[in-house]
Short mmCIF file of C-alpha atoms in Angstrom, two decimals:
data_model
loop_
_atom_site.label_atom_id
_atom_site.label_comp_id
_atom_site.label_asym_id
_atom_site.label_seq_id
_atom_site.Cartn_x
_atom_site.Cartn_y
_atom_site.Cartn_z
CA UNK A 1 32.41 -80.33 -56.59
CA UNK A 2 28.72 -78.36 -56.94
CA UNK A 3 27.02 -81.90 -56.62
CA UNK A 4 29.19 -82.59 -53.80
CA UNK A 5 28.19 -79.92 -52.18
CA UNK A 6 24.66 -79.96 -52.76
CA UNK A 7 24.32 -84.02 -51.59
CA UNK A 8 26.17 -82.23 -48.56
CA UNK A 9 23.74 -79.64 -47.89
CA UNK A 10 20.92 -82.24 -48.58
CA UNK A 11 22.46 -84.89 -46.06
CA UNK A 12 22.63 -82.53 -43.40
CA UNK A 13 19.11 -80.59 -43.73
CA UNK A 14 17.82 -84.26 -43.53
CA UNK A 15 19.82 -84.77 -40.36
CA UNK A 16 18.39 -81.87 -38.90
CA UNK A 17 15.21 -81.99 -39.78
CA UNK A 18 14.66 -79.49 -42.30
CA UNK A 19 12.70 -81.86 -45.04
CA UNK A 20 10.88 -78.45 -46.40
CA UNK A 21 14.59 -76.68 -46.53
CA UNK A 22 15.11 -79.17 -49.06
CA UNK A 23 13.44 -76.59 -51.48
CA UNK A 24 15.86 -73.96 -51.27
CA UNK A 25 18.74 -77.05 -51.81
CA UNK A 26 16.37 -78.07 -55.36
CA UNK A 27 16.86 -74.32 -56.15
CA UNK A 28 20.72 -74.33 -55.96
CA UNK A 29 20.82 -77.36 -57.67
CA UNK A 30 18.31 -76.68 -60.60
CA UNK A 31 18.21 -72.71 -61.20
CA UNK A 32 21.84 -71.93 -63.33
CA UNK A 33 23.52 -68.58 -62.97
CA UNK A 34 22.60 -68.00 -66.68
CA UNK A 35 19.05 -69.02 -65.92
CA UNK A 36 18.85 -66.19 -63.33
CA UNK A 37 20.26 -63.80 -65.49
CA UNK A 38 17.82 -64.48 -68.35
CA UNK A 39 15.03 -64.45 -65.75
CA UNK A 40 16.11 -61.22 -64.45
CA UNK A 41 15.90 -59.62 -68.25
CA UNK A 42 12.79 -60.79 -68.47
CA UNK A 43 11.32 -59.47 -65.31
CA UNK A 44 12.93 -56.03 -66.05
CA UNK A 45 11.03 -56.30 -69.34
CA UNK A 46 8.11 -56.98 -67.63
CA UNK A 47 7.77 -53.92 -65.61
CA UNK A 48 5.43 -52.47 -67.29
CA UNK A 49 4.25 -50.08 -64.07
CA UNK A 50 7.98 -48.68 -63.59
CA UNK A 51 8.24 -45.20 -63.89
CA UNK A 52 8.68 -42.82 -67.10
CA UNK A 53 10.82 -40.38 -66.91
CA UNK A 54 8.19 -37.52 -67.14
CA UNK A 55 6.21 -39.62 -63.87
CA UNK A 56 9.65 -39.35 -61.83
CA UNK A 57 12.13 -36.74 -61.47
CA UNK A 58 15.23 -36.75 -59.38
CA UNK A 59 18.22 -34.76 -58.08
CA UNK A 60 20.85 -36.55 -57.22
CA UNK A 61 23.29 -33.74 -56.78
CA UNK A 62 26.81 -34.32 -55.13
CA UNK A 63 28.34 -37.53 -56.27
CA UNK A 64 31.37 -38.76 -53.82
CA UNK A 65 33.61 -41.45 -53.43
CA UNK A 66 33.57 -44.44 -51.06
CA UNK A 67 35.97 -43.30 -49.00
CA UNK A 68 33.65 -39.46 -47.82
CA UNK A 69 30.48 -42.07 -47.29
CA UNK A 70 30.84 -41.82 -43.37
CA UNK A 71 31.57 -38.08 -42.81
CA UNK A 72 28.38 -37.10 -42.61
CA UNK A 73 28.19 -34.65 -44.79
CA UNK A 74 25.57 -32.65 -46.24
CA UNK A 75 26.26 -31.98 -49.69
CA UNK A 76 22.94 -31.55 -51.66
CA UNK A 77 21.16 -28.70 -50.85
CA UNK A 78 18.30 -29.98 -52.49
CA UNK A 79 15.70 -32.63 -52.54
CA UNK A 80 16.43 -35.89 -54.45
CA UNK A 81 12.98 -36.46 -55.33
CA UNK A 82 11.85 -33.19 -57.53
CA UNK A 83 8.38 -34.72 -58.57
CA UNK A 84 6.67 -37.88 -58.11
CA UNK A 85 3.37 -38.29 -60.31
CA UNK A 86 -0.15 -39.65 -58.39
CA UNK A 87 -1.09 -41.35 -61.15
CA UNK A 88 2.39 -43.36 -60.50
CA UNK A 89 1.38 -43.88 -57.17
CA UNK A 90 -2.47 -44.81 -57.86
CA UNK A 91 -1.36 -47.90 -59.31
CA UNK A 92 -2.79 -51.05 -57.38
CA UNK A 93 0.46 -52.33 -56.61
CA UNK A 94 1.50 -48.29 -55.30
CA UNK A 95 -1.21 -47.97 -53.60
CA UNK A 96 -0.88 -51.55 -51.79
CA UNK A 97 2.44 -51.15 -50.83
CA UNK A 98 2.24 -47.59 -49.36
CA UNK A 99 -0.42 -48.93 -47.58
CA UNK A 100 2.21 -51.55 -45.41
CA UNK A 101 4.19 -48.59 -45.38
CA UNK A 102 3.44 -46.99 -41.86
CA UNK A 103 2.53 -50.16 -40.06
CA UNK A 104 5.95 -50.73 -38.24
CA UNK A 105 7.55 -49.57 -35.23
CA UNK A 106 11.15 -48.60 -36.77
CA UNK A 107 12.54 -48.88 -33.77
CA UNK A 108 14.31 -52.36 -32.84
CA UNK A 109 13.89 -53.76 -29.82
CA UNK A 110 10.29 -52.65 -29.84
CA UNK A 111 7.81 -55.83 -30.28
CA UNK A 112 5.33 -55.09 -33.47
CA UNK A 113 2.18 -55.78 -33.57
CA UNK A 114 0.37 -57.09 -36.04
CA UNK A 115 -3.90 -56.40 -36.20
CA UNK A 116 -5.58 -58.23 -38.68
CA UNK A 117 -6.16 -55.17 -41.19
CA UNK A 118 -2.53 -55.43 -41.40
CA UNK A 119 -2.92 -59.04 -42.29
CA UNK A 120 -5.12 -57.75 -44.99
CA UNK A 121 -2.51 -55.76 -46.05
CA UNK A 122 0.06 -57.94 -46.43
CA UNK A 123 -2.28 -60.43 -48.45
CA UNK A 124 -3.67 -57.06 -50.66
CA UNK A 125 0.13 -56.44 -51.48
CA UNK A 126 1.23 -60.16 -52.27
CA UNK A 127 -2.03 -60.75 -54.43
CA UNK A 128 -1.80 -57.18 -56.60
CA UNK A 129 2.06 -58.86 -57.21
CA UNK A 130 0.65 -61.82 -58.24
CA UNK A 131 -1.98 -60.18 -60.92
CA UNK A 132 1.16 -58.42 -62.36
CA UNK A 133 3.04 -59.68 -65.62
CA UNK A 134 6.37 -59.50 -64.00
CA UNK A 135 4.79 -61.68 -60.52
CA UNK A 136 2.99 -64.32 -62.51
CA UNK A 137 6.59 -64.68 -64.60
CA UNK A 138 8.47 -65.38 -61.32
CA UNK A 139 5.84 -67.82 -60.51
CA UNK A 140 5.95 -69.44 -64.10
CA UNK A 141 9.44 -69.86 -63.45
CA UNK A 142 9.77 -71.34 -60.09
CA UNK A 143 7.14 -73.25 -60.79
CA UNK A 144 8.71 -75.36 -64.02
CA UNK A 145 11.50 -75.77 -61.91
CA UNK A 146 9.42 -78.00 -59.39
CA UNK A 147 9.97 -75.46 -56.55
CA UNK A 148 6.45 -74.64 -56.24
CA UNK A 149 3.22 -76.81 -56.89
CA UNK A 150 0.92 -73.82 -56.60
CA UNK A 151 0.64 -70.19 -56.90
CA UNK A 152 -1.54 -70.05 -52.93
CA UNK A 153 1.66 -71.95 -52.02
CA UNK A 154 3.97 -69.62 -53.55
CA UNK A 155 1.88 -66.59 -52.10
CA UNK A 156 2.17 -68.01 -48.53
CA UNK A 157 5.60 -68.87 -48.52
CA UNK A 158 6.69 -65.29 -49.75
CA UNK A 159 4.33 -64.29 -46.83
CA UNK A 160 6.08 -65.76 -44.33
CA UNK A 161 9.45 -65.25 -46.07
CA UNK A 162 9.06 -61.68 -46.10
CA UNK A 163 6.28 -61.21 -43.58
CA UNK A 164 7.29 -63.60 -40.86
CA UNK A 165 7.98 -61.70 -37.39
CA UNK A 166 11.64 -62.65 -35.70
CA UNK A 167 13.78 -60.89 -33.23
CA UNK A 168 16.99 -58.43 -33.98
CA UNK A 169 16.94 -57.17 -30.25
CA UNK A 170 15.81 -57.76 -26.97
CA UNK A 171 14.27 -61.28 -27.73
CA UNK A 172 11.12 -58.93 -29.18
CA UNK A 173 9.38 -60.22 -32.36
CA UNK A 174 10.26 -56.80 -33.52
CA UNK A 175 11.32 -57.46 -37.28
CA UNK A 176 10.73 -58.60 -40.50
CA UNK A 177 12.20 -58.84 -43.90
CA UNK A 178 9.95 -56.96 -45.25
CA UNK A 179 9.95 -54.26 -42.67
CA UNK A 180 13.52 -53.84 -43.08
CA UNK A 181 14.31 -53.95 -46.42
CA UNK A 182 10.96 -51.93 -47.29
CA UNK A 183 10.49 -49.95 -44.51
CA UNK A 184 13.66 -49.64 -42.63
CA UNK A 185 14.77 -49.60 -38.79
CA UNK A 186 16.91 -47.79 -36.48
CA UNK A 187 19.10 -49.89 -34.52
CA UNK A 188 21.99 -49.39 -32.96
CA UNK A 189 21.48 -45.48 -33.22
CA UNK A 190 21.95 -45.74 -36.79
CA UNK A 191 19.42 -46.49 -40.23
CA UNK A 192 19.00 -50.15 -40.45
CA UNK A 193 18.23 -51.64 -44.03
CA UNK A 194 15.85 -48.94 -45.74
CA UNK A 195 16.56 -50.23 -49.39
CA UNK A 196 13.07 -49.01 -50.95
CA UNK A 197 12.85 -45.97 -52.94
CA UNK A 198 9.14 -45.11 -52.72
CA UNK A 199 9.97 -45.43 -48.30
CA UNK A 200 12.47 -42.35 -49.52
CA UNK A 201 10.15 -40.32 -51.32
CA UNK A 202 7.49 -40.41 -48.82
CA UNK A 203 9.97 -39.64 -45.59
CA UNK A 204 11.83 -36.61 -47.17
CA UNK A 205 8.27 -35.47 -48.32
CA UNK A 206 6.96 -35.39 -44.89
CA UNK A 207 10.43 -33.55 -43.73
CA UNK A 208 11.61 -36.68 -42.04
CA UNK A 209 14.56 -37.56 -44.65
CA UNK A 210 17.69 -35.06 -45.31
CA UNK A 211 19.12 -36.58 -48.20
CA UNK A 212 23.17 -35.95 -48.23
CA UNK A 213 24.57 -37.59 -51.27
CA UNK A 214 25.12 -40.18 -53.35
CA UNK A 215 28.38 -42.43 -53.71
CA UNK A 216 26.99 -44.93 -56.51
CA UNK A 217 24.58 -43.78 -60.06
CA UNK A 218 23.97 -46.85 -62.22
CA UNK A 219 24.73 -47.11 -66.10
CA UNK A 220 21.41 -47.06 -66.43
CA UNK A 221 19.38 -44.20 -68.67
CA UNK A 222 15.79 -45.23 -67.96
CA UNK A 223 14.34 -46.52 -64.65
CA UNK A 224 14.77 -48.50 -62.52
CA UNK A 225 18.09 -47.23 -61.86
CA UNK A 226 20.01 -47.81 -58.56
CA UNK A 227 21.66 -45.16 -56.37
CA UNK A 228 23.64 -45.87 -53.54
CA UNK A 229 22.66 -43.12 -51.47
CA UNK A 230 23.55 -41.44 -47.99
CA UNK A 231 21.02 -39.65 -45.91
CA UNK A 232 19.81 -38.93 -42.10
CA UNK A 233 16.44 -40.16 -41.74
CA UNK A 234 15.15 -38.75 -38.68
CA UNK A 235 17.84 -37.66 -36.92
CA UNK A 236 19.74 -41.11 -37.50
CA UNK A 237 22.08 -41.28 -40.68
CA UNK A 238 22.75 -44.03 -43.21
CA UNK A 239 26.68 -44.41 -44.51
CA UNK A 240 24.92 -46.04 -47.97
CA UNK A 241 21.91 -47.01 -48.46
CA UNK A 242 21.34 -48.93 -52.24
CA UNK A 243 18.39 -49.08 -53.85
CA UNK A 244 16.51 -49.91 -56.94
CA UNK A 245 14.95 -46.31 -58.01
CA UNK A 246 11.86 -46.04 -60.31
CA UNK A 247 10.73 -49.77 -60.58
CA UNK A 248 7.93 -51.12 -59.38
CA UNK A 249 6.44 -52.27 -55.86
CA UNK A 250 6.04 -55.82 -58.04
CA UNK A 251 10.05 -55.77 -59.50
CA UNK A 252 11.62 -55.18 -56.40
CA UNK A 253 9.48 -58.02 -54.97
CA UNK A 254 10.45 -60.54 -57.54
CA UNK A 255 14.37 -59.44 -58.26
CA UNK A 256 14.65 -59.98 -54.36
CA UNK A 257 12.55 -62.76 -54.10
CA UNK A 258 14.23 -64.78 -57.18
CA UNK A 259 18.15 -64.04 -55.23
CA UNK A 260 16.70 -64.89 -52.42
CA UNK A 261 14.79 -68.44 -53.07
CA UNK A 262 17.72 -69.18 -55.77
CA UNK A 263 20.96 -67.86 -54.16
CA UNK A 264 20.16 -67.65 -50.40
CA UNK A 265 22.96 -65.30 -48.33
CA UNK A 266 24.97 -64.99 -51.21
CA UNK A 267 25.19 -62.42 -53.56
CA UNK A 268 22.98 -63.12 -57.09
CA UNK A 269 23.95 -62.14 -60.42
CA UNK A 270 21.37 -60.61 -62.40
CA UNK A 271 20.31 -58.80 -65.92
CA UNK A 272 18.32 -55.66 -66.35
CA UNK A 273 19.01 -53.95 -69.71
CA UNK A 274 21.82 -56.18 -70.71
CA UNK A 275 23.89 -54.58 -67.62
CA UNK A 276 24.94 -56.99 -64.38
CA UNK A 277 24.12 -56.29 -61.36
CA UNK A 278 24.72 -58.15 -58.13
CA UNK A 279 21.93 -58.63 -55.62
CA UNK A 280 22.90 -59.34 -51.81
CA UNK A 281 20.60 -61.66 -49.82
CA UNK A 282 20.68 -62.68 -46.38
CA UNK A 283 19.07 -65.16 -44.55
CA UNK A 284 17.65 -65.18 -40.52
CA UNK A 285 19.75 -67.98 -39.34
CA UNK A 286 18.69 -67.45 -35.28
CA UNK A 287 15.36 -68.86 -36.19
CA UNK A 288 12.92 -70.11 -39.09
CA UNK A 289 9.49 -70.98 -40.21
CA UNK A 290 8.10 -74.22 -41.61
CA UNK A 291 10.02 -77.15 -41.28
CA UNK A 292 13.26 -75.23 -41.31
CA UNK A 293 12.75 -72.70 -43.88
CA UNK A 294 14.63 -69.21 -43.30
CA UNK A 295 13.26 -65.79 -43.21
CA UNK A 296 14.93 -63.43 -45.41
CA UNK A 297 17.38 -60.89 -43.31
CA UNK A 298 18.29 -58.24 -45.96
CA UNK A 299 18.12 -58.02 -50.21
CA UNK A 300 19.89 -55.09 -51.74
CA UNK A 301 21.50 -54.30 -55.04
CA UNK A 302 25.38 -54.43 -54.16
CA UNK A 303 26.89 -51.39 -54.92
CA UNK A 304 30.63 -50.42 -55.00
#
């Protein structure tokens, strides 16, 4: 039935065109589910610029259950974040990604634009990955399994993967994976995406983030751990809002990345610390990049 469906998927990329698609098809077909779990171990292992627990401190305060995520209701009188070490955020990879941080207009809707020190941004960020244990491991990987031929070809796809602009609203090239996942948007009157927890610290620091509560605390003792979280950002509130807390710029990168290349819109099974986890991709069907390849929509660890 799985080859069945794969010689499907093939057929009908060919039919349409998509010869380069026909990457993401080798993926399903060569990367097992026990692969991606081992992968994921690794990578966890890897991240060797995660925080300690005397570099990061949080509150998480009120825990409630699914069913209280939408009253909006403040129940932490506190801050989540209690202390955040510069040394943590020194770090080339930090300091690279907290540099992309404030170059989007949040707003959807609202056409970005994109100068070319962002550009240099964007390429500062993806190469710091790259020079990390736990990016040139992703590479290794993908690599052996004939996905990519080059690490400057797996640097520009992930650009334009994560990078590329498309529209959400009002035909505007006002998006991007990256800027949603990382970053996050309003639309709709409400918090769009926002699955990053350094984006957190930084807003509630500046006064811009009310955190409310939390509805999800992982099993795990050490970071990264993953809250699913509810907050008003702004003056706009998010019901939950998942997210991997005390990793690095480079894990969050790669875990997404991996789900995303191997298990495109689906939800991805991974490892970290011998406990599961599901990731949740999803792919920009309304247009693409390449020769049919798909910009990534959303990544988030799936919470209950």
């Amino acid at each position: 039935m799985k080859i069945t469906l794969i010689l499907f998927l093939t057929i009908t990329l060919i039919s349409q065109g998509y010869s380069d698609s026909l990457d993401f098809c080798k993926a399903l077909a060569s990367v097992s589910d026990a692969e991606i779990k081992s992968l994921s171990e690794t990578l966890y292992k890897l991240d060797h610029n995660r925080a300690t627990a005397s570099e990061l401190v949080i509150d998480p305060q009120t825990l409630i259950s699914s069913s209280e995520t939408g009253s909006r209701d403040d129940q932490s009188s506190r801050p989540l974040f209690k202390q955040v070490s510069s040394t943590l955020l020194s770090k080339p990879t930090y300091k690279a990604l907290l540099n992309l941080l404030d170059n989007y207009r949040r707003v959807t809707g609202e056409a970005e634009d994109v100068p070319s020190k962002e550009v240099e941004e964007q390429d500062t960020f993806l190469q710091q990955t790259m020079n990390t244990d736990v990016g040139s491991e992703l590479y290794n990987f993908l690599h052996s399994k004939g996905i990519y031929s080059s690490q400057s070809e797996f640097i520009q796809d992930l650009k334009m993967m994560w990078f590329g602009l498309y529209s959400r609203s009002s035909g505007k090239l006002d998006s991007s994976g990256f800027e949603h996942i990382f970053a996050g948007e309003i639309k709709g009157g409400k918090v769009s995406g926002f699955h990053n927890w350094l984006q957190l610290y930084l807003n509630e620091k500046k006064g811009l983030l009310n955190y409310y509560s939390h509805s999800f605390n992982g099993p795990w003792t050490t970071y990264p751990d993953v809250l699913g979280m509810q907050f008003e950002w702004d003056g706009y509130f998010k019901e939950v809002g998942s997210a991997f807390i005390g990793s690095s710029p480079e894990f969050d990168l790669a875990i997404y990345s991996l789900c995303y290349i191997t298990r495109p819109g689906k939800k991805c099974h991974v490892s970290l610390g011998g406990q599961t986890l599901g990731i949740q991709t999803y792919t920009w069907d309304k247009s693409s990049y390449g020769d049919g390849k798909k910009y990534i929509a959303s990544a988030y660890p799936a919470t209950p």
